[in-house]
Short mmCIF file of C-alpha atoms in Angstrom, two decimals:
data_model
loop_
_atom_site.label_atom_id
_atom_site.label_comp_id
_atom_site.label_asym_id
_atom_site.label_seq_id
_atom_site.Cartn_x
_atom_site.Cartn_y
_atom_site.Cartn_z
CA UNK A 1 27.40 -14.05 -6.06
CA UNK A 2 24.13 -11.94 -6.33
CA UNK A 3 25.15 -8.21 -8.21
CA UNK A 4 25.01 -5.68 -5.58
CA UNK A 5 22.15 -3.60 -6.05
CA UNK A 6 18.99 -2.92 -3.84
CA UNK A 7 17.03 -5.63 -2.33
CA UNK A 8 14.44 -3.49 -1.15
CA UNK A 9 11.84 -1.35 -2.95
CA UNK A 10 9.26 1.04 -2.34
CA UNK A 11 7.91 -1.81 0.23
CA UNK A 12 10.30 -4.23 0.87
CA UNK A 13 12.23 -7.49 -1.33
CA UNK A 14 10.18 -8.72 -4.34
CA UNK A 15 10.84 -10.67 -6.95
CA UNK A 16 9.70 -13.79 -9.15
CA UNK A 17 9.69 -16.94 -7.18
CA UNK A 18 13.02 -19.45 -7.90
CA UNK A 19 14.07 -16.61 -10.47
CA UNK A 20 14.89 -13.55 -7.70
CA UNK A 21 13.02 -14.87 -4.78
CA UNK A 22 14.88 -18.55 -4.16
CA UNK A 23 14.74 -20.61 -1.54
CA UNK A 24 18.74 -19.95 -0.15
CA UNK A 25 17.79 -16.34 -0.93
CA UNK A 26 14.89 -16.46 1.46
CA UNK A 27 16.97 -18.33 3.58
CA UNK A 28 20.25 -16.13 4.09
CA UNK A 29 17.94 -12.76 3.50
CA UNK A 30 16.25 -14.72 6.95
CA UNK A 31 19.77 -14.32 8.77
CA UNK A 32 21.00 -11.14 7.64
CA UNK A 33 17.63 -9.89 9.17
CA UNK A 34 17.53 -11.88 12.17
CA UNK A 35 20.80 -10.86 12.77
CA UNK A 36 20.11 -7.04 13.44
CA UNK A 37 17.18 -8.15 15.37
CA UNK A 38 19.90 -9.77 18.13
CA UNK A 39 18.47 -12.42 19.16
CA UNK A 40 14.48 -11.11 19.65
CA UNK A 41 10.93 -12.20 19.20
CA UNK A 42 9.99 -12.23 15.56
CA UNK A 43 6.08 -12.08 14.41
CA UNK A 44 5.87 -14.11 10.88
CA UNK A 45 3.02 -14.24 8.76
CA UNK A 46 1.80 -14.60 4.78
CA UNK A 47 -1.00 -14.27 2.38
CA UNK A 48 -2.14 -16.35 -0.08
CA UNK A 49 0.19 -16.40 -2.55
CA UNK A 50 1.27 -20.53 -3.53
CA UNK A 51 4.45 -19.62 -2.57
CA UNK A 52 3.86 -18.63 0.86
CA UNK A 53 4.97 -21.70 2.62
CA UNK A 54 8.43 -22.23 0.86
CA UNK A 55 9.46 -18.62 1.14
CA UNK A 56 8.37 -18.54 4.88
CA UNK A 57 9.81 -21.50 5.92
CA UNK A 58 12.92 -20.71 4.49
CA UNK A 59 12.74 -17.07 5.84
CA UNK A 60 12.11 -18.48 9.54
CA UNK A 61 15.14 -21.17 9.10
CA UNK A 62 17.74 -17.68 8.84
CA UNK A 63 15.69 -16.25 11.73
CA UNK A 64 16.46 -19.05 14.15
CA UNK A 65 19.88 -19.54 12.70
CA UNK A 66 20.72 -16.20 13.92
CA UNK A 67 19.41 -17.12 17.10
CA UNK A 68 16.14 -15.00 16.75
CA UNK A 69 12.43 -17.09 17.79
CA UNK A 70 10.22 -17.44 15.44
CA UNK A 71 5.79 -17.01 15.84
CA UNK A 72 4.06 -18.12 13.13
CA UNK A 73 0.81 -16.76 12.64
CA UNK A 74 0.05 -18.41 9.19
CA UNK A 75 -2.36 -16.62 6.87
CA UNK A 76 -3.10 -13.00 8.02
CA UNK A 77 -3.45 -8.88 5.99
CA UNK A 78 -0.13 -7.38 6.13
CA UNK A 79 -1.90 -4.85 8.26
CA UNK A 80 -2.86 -7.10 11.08
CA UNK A 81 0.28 -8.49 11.38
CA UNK A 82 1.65 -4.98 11.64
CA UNK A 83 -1.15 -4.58 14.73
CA UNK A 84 -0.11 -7.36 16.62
CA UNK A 85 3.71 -6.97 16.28
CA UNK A 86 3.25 -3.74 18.15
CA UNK A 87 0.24 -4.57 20.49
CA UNK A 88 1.71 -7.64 21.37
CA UNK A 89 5.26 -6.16 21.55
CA UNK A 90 7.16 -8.16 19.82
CA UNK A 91 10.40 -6.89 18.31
CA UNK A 92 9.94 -7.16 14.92
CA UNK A 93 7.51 -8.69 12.30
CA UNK A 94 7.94 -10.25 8.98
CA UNK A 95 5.03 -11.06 6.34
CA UNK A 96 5.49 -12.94 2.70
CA UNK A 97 3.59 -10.83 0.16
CA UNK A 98 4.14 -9.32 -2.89
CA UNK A 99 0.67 -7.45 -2.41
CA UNK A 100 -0.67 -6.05 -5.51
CA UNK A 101 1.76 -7.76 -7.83
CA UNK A 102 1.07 -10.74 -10.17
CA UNK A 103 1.03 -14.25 -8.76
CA UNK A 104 4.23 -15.35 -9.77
CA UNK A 105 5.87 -13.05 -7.62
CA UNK A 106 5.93 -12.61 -3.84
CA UNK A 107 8.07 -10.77 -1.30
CA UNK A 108 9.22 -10.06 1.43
CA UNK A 109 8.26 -7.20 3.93
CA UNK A 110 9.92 -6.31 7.29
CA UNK A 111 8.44 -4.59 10.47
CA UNK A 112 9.85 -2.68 13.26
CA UNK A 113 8.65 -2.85 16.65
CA UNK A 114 6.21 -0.18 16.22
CA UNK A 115 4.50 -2.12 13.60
CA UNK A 116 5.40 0.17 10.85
CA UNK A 117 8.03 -1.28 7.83
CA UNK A 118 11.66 -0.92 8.99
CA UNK A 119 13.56 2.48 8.35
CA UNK A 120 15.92 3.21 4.88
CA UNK A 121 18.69 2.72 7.05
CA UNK A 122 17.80 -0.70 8.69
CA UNK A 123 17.08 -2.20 5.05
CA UNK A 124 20.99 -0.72 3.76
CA UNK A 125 22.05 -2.76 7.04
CA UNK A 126 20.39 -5.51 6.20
CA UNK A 127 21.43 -5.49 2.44
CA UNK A 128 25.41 -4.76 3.37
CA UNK A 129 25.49 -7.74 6.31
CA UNK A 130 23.53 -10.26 2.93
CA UNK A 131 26.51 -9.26 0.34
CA UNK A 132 29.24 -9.61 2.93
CA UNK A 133 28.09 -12.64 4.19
CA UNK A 134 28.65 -11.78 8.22
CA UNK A 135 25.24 -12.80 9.41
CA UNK A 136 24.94 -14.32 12.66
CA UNK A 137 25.04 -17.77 12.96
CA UNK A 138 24.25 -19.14 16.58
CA UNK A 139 25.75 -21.95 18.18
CA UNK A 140 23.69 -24.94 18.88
CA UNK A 141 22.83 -24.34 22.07
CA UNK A 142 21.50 -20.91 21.32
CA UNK A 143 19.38 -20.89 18.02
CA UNK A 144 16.00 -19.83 17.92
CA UNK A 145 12.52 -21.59 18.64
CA UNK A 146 9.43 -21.73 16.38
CA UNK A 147 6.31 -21.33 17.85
CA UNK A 148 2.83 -21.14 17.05
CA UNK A 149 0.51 -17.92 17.29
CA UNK A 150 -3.35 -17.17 17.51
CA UNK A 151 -5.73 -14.55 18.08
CA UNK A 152 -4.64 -11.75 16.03
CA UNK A 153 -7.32 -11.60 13.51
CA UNK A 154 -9.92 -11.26 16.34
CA UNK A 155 -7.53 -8.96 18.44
CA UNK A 156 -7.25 -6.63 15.01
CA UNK A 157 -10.64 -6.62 14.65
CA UNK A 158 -11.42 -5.52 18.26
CA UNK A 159 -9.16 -2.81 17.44
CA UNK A 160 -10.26 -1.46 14.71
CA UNK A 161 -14.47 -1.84 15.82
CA UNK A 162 -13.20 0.62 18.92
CA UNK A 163 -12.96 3.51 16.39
CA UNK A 164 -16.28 3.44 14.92
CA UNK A 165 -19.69 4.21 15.97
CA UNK A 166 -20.94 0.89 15.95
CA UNK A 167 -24.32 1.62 16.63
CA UNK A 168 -24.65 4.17 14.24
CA UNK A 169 -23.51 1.75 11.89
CA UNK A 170 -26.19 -1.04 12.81
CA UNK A 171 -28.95 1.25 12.86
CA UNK A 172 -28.04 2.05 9.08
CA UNK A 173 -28.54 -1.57 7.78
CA UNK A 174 -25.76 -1.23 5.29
CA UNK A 175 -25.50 -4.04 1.77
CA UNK A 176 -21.90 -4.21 0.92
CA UNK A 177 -20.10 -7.00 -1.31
CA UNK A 178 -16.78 -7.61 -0.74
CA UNK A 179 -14.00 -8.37 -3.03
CA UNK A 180 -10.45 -9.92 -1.15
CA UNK A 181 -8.59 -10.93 -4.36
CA UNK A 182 -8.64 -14.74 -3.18
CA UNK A 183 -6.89 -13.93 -1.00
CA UNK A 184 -6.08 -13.00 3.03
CA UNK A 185 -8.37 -9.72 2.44
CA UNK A 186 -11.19 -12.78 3.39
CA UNK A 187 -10.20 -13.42 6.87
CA UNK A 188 -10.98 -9.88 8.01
CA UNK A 189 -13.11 -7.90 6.63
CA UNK A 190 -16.38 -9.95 5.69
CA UNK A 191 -17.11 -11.20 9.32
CA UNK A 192 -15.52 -7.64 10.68
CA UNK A 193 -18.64 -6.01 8.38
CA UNK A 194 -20.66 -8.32 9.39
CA UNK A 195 -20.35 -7.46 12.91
CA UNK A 196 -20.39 -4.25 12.81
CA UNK A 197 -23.99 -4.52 11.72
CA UNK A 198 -23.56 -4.91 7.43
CA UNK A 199 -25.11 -6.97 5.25
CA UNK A 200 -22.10 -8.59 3.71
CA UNK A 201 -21.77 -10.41 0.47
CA UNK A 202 -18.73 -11.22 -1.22
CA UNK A 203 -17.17 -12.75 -4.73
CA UNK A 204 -13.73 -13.95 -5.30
CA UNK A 205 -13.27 -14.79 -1.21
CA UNK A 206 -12.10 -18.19 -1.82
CA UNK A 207 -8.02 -18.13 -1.16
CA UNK A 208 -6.57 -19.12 -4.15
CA UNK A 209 -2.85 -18.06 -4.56
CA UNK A 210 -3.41 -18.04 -8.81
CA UNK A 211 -5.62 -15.45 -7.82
CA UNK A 212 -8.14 -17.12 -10.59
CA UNK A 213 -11.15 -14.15 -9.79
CA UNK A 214 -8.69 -10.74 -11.13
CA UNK A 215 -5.44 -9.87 -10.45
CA UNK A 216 -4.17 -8.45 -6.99
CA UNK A 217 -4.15 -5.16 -7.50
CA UNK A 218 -7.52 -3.78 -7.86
CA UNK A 219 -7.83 -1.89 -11.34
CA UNK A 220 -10.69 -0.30 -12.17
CA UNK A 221 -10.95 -2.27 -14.75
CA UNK A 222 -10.25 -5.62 -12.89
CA UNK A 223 -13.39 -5.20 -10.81
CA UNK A 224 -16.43 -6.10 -13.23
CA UNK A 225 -17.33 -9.01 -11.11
CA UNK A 226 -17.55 -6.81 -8.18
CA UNK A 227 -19.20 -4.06 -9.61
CA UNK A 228 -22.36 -6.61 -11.36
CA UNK A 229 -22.53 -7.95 -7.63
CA UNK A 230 -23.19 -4.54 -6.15
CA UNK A 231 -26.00 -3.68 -8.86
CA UNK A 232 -27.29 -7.33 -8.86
CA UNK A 233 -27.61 -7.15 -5.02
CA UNK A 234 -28.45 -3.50 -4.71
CA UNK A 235 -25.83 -3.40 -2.23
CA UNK A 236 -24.62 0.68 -1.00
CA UNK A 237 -21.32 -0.31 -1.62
CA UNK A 238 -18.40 -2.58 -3.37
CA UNK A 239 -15.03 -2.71 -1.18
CA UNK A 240 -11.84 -4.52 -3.29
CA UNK A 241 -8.44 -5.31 -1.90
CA UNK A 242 -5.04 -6.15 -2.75
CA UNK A 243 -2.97 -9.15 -2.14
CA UNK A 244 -2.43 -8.39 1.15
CA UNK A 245 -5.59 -6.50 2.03
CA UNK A 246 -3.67 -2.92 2.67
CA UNK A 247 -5.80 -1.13 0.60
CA UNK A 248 -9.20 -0.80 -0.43
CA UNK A 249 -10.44 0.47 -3.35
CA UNK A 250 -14.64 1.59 -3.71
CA UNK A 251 -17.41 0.94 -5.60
CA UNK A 252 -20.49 2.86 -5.28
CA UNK A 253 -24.35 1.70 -4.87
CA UNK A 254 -24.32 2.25 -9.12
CA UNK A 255 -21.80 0.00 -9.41
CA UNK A 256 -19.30 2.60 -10.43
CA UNK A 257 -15.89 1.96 -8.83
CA UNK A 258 -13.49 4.99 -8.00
CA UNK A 259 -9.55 5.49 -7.83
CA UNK A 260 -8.36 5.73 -4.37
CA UNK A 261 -8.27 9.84 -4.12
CA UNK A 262 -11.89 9.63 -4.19
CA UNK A 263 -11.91 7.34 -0.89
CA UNK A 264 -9.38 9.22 1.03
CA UNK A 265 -10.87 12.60 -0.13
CA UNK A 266 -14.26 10.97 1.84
CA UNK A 267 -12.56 10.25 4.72
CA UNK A 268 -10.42 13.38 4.79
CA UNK A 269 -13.42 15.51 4.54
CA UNK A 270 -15.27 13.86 7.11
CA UNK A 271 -11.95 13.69 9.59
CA UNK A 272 -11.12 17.47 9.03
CA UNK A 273 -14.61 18.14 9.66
CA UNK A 274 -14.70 16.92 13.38
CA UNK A 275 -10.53 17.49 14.04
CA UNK A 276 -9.75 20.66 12.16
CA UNK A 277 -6.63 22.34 11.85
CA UNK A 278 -4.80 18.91 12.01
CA UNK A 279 -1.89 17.45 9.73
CA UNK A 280 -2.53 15.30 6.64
CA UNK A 281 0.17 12.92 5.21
CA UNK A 282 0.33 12.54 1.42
CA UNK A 283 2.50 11.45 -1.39
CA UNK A 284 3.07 14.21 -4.20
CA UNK A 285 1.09 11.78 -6.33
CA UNK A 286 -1.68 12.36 -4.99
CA UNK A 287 -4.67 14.81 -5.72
CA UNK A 288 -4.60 18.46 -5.55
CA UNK A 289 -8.23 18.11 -4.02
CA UNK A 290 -6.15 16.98 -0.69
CA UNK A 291 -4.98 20.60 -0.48
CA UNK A 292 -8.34 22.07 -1.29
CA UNK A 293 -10.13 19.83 1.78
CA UNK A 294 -7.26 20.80 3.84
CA UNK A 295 -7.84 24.63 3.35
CA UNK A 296 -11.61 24.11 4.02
CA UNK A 297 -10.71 22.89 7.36
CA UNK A 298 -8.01 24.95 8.00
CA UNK A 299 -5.63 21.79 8.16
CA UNK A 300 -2.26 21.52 6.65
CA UNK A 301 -0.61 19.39 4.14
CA UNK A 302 2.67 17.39 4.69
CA UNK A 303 4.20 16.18 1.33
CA UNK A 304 6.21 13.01 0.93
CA UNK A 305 7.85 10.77 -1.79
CA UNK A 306 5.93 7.87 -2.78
CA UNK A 307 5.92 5.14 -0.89
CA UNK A 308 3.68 4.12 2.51
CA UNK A 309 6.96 3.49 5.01
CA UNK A 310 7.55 7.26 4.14
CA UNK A 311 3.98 7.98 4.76
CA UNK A 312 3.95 6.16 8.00
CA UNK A 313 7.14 7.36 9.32
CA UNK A 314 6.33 11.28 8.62
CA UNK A 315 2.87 11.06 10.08
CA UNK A 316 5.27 9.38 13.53
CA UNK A 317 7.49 12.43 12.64
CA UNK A 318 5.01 15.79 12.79
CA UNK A 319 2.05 13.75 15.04
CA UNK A 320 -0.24 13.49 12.16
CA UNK A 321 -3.64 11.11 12.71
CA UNK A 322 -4.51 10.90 8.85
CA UNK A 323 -2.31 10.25 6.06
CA UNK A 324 -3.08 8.51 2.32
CA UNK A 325 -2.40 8.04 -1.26
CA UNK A 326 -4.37 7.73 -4.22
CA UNK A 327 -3.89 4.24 -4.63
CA UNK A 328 -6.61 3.25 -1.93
CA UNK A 329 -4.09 3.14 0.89
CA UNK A 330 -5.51 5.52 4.01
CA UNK A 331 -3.49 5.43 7.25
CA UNK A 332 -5.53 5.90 10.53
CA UNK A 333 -3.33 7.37 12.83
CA UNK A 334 -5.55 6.52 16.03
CA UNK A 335 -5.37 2.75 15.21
CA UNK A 336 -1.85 2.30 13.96
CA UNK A 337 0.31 4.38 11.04
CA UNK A 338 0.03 1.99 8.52
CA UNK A 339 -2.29 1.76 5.49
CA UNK A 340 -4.92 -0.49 5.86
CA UNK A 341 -7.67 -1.58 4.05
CA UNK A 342 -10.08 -3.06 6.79
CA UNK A 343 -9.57 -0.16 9.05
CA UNK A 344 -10.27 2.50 5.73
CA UNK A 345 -13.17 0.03 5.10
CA UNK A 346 -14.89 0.85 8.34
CA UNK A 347 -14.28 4.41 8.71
CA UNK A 348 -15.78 4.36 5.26
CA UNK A 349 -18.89 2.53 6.17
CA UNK A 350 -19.25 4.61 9.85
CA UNK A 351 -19.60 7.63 7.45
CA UNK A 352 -22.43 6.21 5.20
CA UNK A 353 -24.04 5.52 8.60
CA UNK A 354 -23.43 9.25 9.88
CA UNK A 355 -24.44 11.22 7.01
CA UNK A 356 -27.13 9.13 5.33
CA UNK A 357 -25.67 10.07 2.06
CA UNK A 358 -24.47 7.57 -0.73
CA UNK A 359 -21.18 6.62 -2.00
CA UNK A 360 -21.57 8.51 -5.35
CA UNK A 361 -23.36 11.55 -3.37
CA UNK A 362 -20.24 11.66 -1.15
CA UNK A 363 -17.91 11.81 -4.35
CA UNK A 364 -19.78 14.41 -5.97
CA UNK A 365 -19.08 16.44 -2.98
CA UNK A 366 -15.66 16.52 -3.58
CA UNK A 367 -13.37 18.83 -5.66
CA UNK A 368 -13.47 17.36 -8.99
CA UNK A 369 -9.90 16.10 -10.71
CA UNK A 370 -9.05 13.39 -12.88
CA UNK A 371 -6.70 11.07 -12.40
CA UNK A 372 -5.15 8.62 -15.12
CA UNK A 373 -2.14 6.03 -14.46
CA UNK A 374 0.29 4.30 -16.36
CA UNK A 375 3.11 2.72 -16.75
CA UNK A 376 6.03 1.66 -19.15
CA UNK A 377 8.49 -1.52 -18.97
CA UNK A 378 12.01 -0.58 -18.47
CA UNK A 379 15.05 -2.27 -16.68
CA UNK A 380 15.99 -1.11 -13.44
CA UNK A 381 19.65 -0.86 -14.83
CA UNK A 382 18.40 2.55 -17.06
CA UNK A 383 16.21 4.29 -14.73
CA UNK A 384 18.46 6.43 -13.36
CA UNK A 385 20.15 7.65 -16.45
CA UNK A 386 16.47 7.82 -18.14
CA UNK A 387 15.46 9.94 -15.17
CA UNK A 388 18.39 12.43 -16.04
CA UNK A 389 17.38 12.57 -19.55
CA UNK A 390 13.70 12.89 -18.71
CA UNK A 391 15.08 16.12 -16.25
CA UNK A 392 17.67 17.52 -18.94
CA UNK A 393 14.46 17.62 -21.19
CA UNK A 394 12.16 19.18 -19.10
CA UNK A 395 14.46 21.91 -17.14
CA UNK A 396 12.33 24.79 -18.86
CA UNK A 397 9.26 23.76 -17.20
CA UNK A 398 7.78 24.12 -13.69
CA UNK A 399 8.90 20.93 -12.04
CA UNK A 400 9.40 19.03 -8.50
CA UNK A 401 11.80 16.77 -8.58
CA UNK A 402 10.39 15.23 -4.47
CA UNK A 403 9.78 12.08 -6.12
CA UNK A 404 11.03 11.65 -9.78
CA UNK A 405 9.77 14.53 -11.80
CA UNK A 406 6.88 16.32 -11.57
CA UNK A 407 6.04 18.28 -14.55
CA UNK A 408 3.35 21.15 -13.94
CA UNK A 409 1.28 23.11 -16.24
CA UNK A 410 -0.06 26.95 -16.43
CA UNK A 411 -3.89 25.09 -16.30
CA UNK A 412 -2.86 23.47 -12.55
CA UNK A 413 -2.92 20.31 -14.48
CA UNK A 414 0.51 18.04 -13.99
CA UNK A 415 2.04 14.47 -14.75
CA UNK A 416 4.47 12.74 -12.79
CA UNK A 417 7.04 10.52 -13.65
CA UNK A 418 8.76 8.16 -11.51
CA UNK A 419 10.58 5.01 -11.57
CA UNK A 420 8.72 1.96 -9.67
CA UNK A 421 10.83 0.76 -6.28
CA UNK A 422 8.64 -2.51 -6.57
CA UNK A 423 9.23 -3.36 -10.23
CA UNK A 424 11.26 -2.79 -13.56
CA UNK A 425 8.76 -0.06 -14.89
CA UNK A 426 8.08 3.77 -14.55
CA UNK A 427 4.77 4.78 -13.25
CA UNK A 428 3.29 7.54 -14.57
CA UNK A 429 0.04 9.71 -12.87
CA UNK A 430 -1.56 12.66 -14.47
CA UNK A 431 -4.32 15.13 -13.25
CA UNK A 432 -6.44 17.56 -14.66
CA UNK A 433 -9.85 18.97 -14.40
CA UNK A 434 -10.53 16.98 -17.82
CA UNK A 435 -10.82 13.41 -18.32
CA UNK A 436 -9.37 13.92 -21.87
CA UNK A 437 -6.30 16.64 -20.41
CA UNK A 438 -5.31 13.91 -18.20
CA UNK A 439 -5.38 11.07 -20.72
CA UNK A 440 -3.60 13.49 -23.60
CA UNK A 441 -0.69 13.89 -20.60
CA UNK A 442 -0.04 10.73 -20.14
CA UNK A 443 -0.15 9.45 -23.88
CA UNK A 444 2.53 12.40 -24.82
CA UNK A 445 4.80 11.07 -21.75
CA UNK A 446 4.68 7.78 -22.38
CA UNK A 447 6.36 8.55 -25.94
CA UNK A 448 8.85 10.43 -24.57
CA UNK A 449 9.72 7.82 -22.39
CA UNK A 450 9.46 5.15 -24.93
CA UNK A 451 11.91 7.24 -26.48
CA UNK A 452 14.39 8.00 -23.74
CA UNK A 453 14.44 4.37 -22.53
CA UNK A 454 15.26 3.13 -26.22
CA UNK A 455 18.06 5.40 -26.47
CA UNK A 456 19.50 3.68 -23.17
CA UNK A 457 19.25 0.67 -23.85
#
């Protein structure tokens, strides 16, 4: 019998496939969830990943058994599928994704009926009916249906065209190239560009579960391809997903791409500007230059942990419209509470169109910060005592513990440290108003940490 520990992360089950993610796992994870669902309408969908088919097949197979119906709606952005489960009110949605993660592994990802992932306290549910076995199993006569779904693509991108200027848009005759990851990032947002009025080109928008063009989650450094296509094409911009086309991550008309603070400082800016005084949702990774927009605009800031559920749910909580983290993921409160990268994608291109300015003029109008990332390997069975160590060590400094430990310095400049809910690592951000500060930060941490998780293990 499976060790009890977590099943669900920072967003939702992942794991290797036939290593953590097996077949009978899929399946019995399928019943334990269809089982709090009680017999409703369940919304299942995928992206690219090679695995897609087994996991979700198996995953619908516990869904019926517990008497729930199944709609498949094959390939689709986790984001869409989060649309549609709500528009279409349906009680619940599933997709199969592991989104930015390596293609070896996949996951698993749960919906309420709201569209946004399923609360802290539906997942412990779900996790305590799985290790006691007492999922529902219905009786012949009563178990579930599969059926087949279309139309949510085009419904999704009706949706999100309603809350841009379209014509404005047009008129501006934007070049962009596109980057989807092979993968379901390609059955959105070229054609949704496209008719808003862009010029759209694209590289690596083949679906390929390998994921043979980069990796899924869209590095900086992963994007060369993209970034020769934007110079090569003289395009205004470069737009690069993840596996499952959440979030977005920019290049500008140089070719120069930019971490995800720089996008969601853009579109915070430009959002305060026209609603100000309202709330903005962000994780305490993300940039101090959220505060400084805020204060511009007289809006306030509403901190969270990391993690987008969190994000979603406290922007539901204190009726914010705008929330966002520095990864690339922007949640547009008007559309639906969830990241997502097409929706981000067009508020970014509607504000090209409305100012005239460029992507790199746009960033230079921004507070200036650097961010660096990193991480270090370590198994998920010494986080929590390397945590404690990590806060024994640093109880003489200024730190916030919201979110794993966040370790501030007399120059504003700060590094936090916190242990991934996705995989067996601890991700570490820094910030600083030096590219060299932040880099210095995170090299010293990362020894420490070395150090800590050594002595643990």
């Amino acid at each position: 019998m499976m060790e009890q520990r977590r099943l669900f992360g920072t967003n939702g089950i992942r794991g290797i496939v036939n290593e953590d993610l097996t077949a009978k796992f899929a399946l019995e994870i399928g019943q334990s969830i269809g089982t709090i669902f009680n017999n409703g309408r369940i919304l299942l969908g995928r992206d690219g990943r090679s695995s897609g088919m087994l996991l979700s097949s198996a995953v619908a197979s516990g869904l019926m058994s517990a008497g729930c119906s199944v709609y498949d709606i094959d390939m689709i952005p986790t984001p869409a599928l989060q649309y549609a489960t709500k528009t279409w009110r349906f009680d619940g949605g599933i997709v199969i994704t592991a989104s930015h993660n390596p293609p070896e592994y996949n996951g698993i990802k749960v919906m309420d009926a709201d569209g946004i992932e399923i609360s802290s306290e539906k997942e412990v549910e779900i996790e305590e009916i799985y290790y006691e076995r007492r999922w529902r199993i219905a009786g012949w006569e009563s178990i579930g249906k599969m059926n087949v779904k279309t139309g949510a693509i085009q419904d999704y991108k009706e949706a999100i065209k309603r809350h841009v200027d379209r014509e404005k848009i047009e008129r501006a005759q934007l070049k962009v190239v596109i980057d989807p990851a092979n993968s379901v990032g390609a059955l959105v947002s070229p054609s949704l560009l496209a008719e808003l009025g862009c010029k759209v080109y694209t590289v690596n928008a083949n679906i390929d579960g390998s994921f043979p063009g980069r990796n899924p989650e869209p590095t900086l450094e992963s994007l060369g391809a993209l970034c020769e296509a934007v110079r090569a094409s003289r395009s205004n911009l470069g737009i690069a997903y993840d596996g499952d086309a959440d979030r977005a991550i920019f290049v500008d008309e140089t070719g120069q791409p930019h971490w995800g603070d720089k996008s969601f400082g853009i579109v915070e800016k430009f959002f305060l500007a026209e609603n100000p005084g309202e709330k903005v949702v962000t994780p305490v990774s993300s940039s101090q230059m959220v505060n400084e927009i805020a204060e511009e605009y007289d809006g306030e800031v509403v901190w969270t942990k990391v993690g987008s559920t969190i994000v979603s749910r406290k922007m539901l909580e204190v009726n914010a419209k705008l929330g966002g983290e520095e990864n690339g993921g922007i949640f547009y409160g008007p559309h639906l509470a969830v990241r997502d990268g097409a929706m981000t994608s067009a508020l970014i291109v509607e504000i090209l169109a409305k100012t005239g300015k460029k992507f790199s003029n746009l960033v230079k109008g921004l507070p200036t910060y650097y961010i660096h990332k990193d991480k270090v390997q370590c198994p998920n069975q010494v986080k929590q005592r390397v945590l404690e160590r990590l806060l024994d060590e640093t109880k003489e400094d200024r730190v916030e513990t919201v979110d794993g430990v966040k370790i501030w310095f007399p120059d504003k400049s700060w590094i936090l440290i916190r242990p991934s809910g996705t995989e067996p690592i601890f991700r570490l951000y820094s910030e600083a108003k030096t590219r060299r500060k932040t880099m210095n930060l995170i090299s010293k941490y990362k020894f420490t940490l070395k150090r800590l998780i050594k002595s643990k293990l």
